[in-house]
Structures are given as C-alpha cells and as structure tokens.
mmCIF file with all atom_site columns, C-alpha atoms in Angstrom:
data_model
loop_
_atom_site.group_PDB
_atom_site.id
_atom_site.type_symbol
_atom_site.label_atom_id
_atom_site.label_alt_id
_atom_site.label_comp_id
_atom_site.label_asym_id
_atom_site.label_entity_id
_atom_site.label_seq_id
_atom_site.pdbx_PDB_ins_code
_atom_site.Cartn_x
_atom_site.Cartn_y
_atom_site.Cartn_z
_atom_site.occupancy
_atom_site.B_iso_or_equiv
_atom_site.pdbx_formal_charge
_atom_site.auth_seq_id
_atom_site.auth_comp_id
_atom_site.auth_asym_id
_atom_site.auth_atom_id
_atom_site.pdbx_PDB_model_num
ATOM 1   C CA . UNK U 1 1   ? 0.000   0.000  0.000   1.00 36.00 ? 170 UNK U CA 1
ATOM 2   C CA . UNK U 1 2   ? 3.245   2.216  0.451   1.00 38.00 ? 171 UNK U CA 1
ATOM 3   C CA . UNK U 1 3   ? 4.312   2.076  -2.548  1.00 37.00 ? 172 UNK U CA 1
ATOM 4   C CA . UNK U 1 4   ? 0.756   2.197  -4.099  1.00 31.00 ? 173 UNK U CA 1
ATOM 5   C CA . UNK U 1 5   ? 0.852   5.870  -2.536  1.00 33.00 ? 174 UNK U CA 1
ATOM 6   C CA . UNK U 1 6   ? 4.338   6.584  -3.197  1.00 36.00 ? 175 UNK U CA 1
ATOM 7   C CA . UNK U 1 7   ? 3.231   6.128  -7.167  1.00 33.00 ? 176 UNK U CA 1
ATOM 8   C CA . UNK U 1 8   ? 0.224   7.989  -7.268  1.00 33.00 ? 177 UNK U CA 1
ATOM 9   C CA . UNK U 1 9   ? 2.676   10.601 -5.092  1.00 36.00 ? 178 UNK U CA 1
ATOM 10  C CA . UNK U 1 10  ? 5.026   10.477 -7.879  1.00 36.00 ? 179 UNK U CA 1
ATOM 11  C CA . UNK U 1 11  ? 2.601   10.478 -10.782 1.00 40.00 ? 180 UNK U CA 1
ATOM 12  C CA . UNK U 1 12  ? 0.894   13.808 -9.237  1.00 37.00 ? 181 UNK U CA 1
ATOM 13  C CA . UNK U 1 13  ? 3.886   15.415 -8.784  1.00 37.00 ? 182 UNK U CA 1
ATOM 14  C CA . UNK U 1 14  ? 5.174   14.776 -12.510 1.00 36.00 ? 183 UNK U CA 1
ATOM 15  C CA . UNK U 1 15  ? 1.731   15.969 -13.231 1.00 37.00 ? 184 UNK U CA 1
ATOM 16  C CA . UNK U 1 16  ? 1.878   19.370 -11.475 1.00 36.00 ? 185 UNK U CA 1
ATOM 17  C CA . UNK U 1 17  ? 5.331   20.395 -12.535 1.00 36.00 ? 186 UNK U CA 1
ATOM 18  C CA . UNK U 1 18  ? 4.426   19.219 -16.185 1.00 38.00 ? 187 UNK U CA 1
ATOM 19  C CA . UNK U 1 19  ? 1.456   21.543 -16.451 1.00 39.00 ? 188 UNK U CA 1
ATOM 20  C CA . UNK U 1 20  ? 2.695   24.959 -16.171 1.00 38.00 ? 189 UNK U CA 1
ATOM 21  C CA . UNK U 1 21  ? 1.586   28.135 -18.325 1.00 38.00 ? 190 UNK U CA 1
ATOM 22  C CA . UNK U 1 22  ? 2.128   27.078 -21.864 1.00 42.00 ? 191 UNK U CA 1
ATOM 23  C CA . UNK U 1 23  ? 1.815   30.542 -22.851 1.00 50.00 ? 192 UNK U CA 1
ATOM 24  C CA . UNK U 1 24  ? 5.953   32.054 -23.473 1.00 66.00 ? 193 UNK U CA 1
ATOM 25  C CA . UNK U 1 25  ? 6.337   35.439 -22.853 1.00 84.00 ? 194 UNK U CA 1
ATOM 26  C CA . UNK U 1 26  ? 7.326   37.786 -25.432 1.00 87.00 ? 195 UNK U CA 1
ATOM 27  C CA . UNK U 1 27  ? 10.852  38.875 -25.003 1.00 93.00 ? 196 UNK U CA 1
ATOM 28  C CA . UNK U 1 28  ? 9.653   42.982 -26.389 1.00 94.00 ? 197 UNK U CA 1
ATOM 29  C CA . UNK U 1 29  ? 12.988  43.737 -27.670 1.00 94.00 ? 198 UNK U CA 1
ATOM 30  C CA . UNK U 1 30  ? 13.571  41.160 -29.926 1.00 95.00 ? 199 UNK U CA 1
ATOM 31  C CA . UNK U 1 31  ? 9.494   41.646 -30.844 1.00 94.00 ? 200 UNK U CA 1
ATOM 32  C CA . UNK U 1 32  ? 10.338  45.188 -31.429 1.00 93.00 ? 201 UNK U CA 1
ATOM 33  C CA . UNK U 1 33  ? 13.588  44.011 -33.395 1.00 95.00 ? 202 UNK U CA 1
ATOM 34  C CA . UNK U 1 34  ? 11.992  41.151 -35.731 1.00 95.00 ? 203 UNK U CA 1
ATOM 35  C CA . UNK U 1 35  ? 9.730   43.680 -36.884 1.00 94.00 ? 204 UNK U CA 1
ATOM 36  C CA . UNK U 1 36  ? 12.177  46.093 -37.706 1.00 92.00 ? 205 UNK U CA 1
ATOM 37  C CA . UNK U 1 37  ? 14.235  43.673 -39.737 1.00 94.00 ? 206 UNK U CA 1
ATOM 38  C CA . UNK U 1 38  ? 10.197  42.632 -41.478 1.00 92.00 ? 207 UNK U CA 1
ATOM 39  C CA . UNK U 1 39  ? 9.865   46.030 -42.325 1.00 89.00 ? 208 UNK U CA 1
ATOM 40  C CA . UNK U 1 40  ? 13.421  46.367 -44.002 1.00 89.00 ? 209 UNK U CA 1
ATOM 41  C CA . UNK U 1 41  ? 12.422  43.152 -46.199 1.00 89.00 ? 210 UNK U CA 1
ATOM 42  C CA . UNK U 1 42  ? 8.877   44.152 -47.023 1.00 83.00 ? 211 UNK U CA 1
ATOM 43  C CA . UNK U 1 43  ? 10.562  47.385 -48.520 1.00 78.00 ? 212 UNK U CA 1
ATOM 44  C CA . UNK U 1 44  ? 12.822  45.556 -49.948 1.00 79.00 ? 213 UNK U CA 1
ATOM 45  C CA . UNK U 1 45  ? 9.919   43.264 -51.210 1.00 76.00 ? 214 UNK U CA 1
ATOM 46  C CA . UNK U 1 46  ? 7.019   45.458 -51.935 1.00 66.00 ? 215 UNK U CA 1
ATOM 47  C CA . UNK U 1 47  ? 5.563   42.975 -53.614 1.00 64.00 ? 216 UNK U CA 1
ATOM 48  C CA . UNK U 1 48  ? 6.317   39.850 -52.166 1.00 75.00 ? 217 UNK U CA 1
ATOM 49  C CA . UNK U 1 49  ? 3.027   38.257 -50.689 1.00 78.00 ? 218 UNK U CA 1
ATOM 50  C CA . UNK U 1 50  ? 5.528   36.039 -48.231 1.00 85.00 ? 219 UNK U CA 1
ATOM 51  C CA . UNK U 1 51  ? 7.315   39.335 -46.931 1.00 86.00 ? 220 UNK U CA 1
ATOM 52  C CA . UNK U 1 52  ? 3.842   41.189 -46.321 1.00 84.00 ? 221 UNK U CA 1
ATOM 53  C CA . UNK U 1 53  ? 2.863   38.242 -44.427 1.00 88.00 ? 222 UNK U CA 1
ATOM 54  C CA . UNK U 1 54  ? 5.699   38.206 -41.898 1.00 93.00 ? 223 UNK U CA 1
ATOM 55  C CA . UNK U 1 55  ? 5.666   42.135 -41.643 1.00 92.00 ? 224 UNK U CA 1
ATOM 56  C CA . UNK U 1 56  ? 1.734   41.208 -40.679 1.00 91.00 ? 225 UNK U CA 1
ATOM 57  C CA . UNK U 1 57  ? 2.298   38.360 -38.497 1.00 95.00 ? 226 UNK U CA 1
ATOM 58  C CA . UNK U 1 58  ? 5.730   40.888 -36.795 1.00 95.00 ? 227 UNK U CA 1
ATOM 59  C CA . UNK U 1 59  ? 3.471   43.872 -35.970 1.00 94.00 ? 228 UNK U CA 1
ATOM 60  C CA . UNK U 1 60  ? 0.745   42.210 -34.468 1.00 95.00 ? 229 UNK U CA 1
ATOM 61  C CA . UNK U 1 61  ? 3.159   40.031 -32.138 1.00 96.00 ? 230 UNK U CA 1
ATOM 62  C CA . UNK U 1 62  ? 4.291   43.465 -31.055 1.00 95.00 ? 231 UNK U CA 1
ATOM 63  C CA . UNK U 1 63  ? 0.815   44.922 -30.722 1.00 95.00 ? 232 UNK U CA 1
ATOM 64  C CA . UNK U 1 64  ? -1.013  41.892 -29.250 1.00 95.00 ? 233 UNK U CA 1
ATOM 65  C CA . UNK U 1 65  ? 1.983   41.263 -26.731 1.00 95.00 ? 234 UNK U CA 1
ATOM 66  C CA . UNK U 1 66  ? 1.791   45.431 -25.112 1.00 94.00 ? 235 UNK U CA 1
ATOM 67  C CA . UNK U 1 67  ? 5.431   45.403 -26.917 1.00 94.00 ? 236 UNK U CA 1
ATOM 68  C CA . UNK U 1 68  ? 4.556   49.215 -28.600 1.00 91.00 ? 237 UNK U CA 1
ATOM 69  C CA . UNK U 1 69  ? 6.448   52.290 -27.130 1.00 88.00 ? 238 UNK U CA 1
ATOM 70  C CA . UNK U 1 70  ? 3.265   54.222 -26.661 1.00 92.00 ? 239 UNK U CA 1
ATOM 71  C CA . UNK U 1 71  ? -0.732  54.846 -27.756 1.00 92.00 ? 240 UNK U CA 1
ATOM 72  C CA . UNK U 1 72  ? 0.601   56.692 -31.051 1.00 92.00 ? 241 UNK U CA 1
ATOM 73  C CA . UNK U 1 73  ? 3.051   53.880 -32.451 1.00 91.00 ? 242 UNK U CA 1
ATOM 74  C CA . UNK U 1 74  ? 0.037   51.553 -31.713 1.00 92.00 ? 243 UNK U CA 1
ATOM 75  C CA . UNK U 1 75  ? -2.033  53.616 -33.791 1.00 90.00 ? 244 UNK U CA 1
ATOM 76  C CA . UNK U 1 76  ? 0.774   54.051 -36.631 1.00 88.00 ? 245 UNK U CA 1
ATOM 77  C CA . UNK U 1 77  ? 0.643   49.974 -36.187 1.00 90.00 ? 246 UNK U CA 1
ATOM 78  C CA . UNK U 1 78  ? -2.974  49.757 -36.437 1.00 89.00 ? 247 UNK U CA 1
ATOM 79  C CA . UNK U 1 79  ? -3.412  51.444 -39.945 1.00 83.00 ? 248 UNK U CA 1
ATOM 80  C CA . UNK U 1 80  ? -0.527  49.306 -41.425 1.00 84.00 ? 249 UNK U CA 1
ATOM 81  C CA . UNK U 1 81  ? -2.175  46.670 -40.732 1.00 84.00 ? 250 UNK U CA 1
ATOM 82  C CA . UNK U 1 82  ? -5.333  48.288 -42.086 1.00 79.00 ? 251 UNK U CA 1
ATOM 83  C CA . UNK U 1 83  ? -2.968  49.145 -45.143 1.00 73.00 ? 252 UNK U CA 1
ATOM 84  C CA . UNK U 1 84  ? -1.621  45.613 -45.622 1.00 76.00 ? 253 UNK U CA 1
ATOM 85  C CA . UNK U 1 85  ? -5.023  43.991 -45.854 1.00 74.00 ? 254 UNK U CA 1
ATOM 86  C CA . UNK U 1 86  ? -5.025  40.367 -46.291 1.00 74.00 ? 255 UNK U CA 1
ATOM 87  C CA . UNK U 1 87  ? -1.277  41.052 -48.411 1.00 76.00 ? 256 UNK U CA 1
ATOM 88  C CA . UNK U 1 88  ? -2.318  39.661 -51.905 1.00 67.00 ? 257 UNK U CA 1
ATOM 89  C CA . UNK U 1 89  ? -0.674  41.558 -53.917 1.00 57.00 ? 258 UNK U CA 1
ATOM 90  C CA . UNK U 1 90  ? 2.453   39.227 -55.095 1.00 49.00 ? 259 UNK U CA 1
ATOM 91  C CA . UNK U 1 91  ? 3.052   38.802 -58.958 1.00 51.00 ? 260 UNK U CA 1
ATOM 92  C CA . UNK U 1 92  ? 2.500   42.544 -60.024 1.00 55.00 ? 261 UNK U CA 1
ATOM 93  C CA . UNK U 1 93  ? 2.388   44.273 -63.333 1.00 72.00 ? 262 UNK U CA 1
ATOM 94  C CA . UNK U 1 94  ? 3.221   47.867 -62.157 1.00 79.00 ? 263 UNK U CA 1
ATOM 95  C CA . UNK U 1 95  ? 2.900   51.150 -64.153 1.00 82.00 ? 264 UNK U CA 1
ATOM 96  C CA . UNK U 1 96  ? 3.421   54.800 -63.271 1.00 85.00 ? 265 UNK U CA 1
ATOM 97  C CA . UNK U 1 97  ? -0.057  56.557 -63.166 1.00 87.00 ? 266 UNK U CA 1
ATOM 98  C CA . UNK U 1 98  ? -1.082  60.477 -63.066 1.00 87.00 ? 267 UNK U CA 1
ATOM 99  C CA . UNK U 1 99  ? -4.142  61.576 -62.359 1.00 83.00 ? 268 UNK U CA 1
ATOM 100 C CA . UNK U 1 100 ? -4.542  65.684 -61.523 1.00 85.00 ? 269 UNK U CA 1
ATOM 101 C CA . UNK U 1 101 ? -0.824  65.815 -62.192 1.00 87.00 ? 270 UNK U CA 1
ATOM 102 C CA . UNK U 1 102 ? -0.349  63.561 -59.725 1.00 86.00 ? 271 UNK U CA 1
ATOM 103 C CA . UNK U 1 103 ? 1.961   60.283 -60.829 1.00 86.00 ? 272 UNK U CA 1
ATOM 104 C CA . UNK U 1 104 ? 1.811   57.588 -58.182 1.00 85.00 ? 273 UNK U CA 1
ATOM 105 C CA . UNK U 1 105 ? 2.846   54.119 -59.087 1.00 84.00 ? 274 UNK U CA 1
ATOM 106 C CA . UNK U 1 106 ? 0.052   51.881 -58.991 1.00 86.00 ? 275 UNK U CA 1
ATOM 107 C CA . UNK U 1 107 ? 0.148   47.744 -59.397 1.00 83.00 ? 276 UNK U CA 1
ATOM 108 C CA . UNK U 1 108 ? -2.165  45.171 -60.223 1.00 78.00 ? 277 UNK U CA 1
ATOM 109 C CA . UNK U 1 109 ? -2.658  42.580 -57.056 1.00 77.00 ? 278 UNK U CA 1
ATOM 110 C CA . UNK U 1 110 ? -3.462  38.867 -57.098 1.00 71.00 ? 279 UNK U CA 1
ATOM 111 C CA . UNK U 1 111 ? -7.347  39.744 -56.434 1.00 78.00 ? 280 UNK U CA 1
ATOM 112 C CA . UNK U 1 112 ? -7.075  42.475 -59.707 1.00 80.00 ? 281 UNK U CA 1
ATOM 113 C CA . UNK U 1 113 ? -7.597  45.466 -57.869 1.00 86.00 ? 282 UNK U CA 1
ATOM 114 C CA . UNK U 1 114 ? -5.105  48.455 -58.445 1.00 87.00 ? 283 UNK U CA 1
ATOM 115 C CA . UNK U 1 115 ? -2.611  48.408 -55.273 1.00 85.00 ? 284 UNK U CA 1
ATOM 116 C CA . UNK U 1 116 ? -0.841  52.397 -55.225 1.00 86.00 ? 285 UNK U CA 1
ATOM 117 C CA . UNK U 1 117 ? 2.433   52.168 -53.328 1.00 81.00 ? 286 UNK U CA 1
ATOM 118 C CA . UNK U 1 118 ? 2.459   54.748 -50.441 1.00 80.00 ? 287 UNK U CA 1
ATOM 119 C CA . UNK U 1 119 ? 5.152   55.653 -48.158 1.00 78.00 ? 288 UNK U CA 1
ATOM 120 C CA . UNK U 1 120 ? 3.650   55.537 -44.438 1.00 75.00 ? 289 UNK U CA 1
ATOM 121 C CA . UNK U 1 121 ? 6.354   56.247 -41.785 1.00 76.00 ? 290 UNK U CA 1
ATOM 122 C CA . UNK U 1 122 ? 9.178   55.933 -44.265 1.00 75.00 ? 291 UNK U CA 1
ATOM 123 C CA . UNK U 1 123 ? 7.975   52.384 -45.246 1.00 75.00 ? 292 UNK U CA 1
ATOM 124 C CA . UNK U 1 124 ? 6.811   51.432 -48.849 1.00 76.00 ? 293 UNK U CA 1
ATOM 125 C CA . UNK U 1 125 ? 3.591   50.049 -48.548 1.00 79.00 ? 294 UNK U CA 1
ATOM 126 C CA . UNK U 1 126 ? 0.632   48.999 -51.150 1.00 82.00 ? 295 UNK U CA 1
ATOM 127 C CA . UNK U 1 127 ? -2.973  50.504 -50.959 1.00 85.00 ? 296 UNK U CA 1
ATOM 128 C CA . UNK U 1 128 ? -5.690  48.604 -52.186 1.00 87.00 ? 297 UNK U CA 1
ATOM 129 C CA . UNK U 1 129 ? -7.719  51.032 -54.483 1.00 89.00 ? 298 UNK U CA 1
ATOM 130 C CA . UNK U 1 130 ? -10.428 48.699 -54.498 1.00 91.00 ? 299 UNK U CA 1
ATOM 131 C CA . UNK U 1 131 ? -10.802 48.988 -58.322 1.00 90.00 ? 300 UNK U CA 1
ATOM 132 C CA . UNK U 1 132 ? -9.951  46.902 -60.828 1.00 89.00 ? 301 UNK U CA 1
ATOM 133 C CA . UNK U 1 133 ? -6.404  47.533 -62.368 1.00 84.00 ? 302 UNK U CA 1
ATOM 134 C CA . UNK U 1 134 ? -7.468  47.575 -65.396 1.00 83.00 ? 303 UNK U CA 1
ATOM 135 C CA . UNK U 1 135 ? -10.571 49.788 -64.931 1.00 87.00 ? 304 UNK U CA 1
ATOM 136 C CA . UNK U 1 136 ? -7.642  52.043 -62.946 1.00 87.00 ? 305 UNK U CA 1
ATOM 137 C CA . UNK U 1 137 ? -4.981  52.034 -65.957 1.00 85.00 ? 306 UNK U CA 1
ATOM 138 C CA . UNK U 1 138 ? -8.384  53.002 -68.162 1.00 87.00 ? 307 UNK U CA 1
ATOM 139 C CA . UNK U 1 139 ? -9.047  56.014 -66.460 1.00 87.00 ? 308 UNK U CA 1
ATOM 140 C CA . UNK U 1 140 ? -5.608  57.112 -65.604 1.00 87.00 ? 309 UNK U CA 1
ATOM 141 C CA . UNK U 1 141 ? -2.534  58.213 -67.499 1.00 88.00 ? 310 UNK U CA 1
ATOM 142 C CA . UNK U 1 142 ? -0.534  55.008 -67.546 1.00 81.00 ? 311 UNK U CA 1
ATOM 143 C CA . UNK U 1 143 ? 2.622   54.315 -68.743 1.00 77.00 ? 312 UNK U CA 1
#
C-alpha cells in the first residue's frame, strides 16, 4: 500500500510540474527588433506576398503582446495593418499613373484590384484602391 501511494505521489507530482503556463512570454525587444528587420524586407519586397505576411504576423506580435512604445506607435501599427489587408498583392504588373498631375505608381494585385504604393512612416507600402487595375490604368494616365 506504500508504494501504491508513493506512485500515485510520484505520478501527481510529474503531473503538477508538467502543467505549467504554456503561454511564453514575449521577449519585447527582440518583438520590437523582428519587426524592424520585417519592415526592411517588405521594402525591400514590396511585392512579395511572403514578406507582407511576416511584416503582418511581426506587428501584431508586437501589438497583441503590449510590446509598442506608446498609444501613437500603436495607432501608426494599427493602420498598417489596415494598409496591408489580407497582403495579396504578389506577382505585379506595375505602371506609373497620373491623375490631376499627380503620378503615383500603382500595381495590379493577385485579387485584380489596383494596389498604389504609399510611403507611411518611411515604409513602402501597397494601398488597395479597391478597383480593378485595369478599370484604374483606363481612367488614368498610364505608362
């Protein structure tokens, strides 16, 4: 019967010490730092579905873990996310467009929409026009 209870002892104790938090805390700096080095690669990539995806995925790891500086980077975070969408935009025909002497360069995404590369905090980033690219290059000044 000793040992019976020495077993179950065992077995509970195993159990407790193998069910801690299986949640890891975020180390902030290198959140802060993978998302730098996303950001240098989207740019690098504009339009690189893969690159969009990991800048994505970077800032919300930052946002999601309290890893922002303050309430205006998380906003600045927020609307790239809003700007990166659902990032299909890889395998682009891009042409420089003006409209009211205005030239902005403006590529076709994966869903056909018109994507118009912005800068936003020093960062190139695409902006789905929600119009076809076609229907875009139609009413603009393409070349």
């Amino acid at each position: 019967m000793k040992k019976l209870v020495y077993v179950v002892a065992c077995i509970l104790a195993l159990g407790f010490t193998a069910c801690g938090s299986d949640d890891e805390d975020v180390d902030c700096v290198k959140a802060n730092v993978d998302l730098s080095e996303a950001a240098v690669v989207y740019s690098q990539n504009i339009g690189s579905t893969e690159a969009c995806t990991a800048y994505k995925t970077a800032i919300e790891t930052v946002l999601n873990n309290g890893c922002a500086a303050d309430d205006e980077t998380i906003k600045v975070y927020e609307e790239q996310l809003k700007i990166l969408g659902d990032c299909k935009f890889g395998g682009q025909t891009c042409l420089n467009c003006t409209n009211n002497n205005i030239t902005l360069r403006v590529c076709r995404g994966e869903n056909g929409n018109a994507f118009i590369q912005e800068f936003h905090q020093g960062v190139l980033t695409p902006r789905d026009t929600g119009v076809p690219f076609e229907k875009y290059v139609e009413l603009s000044d393409c070349q």
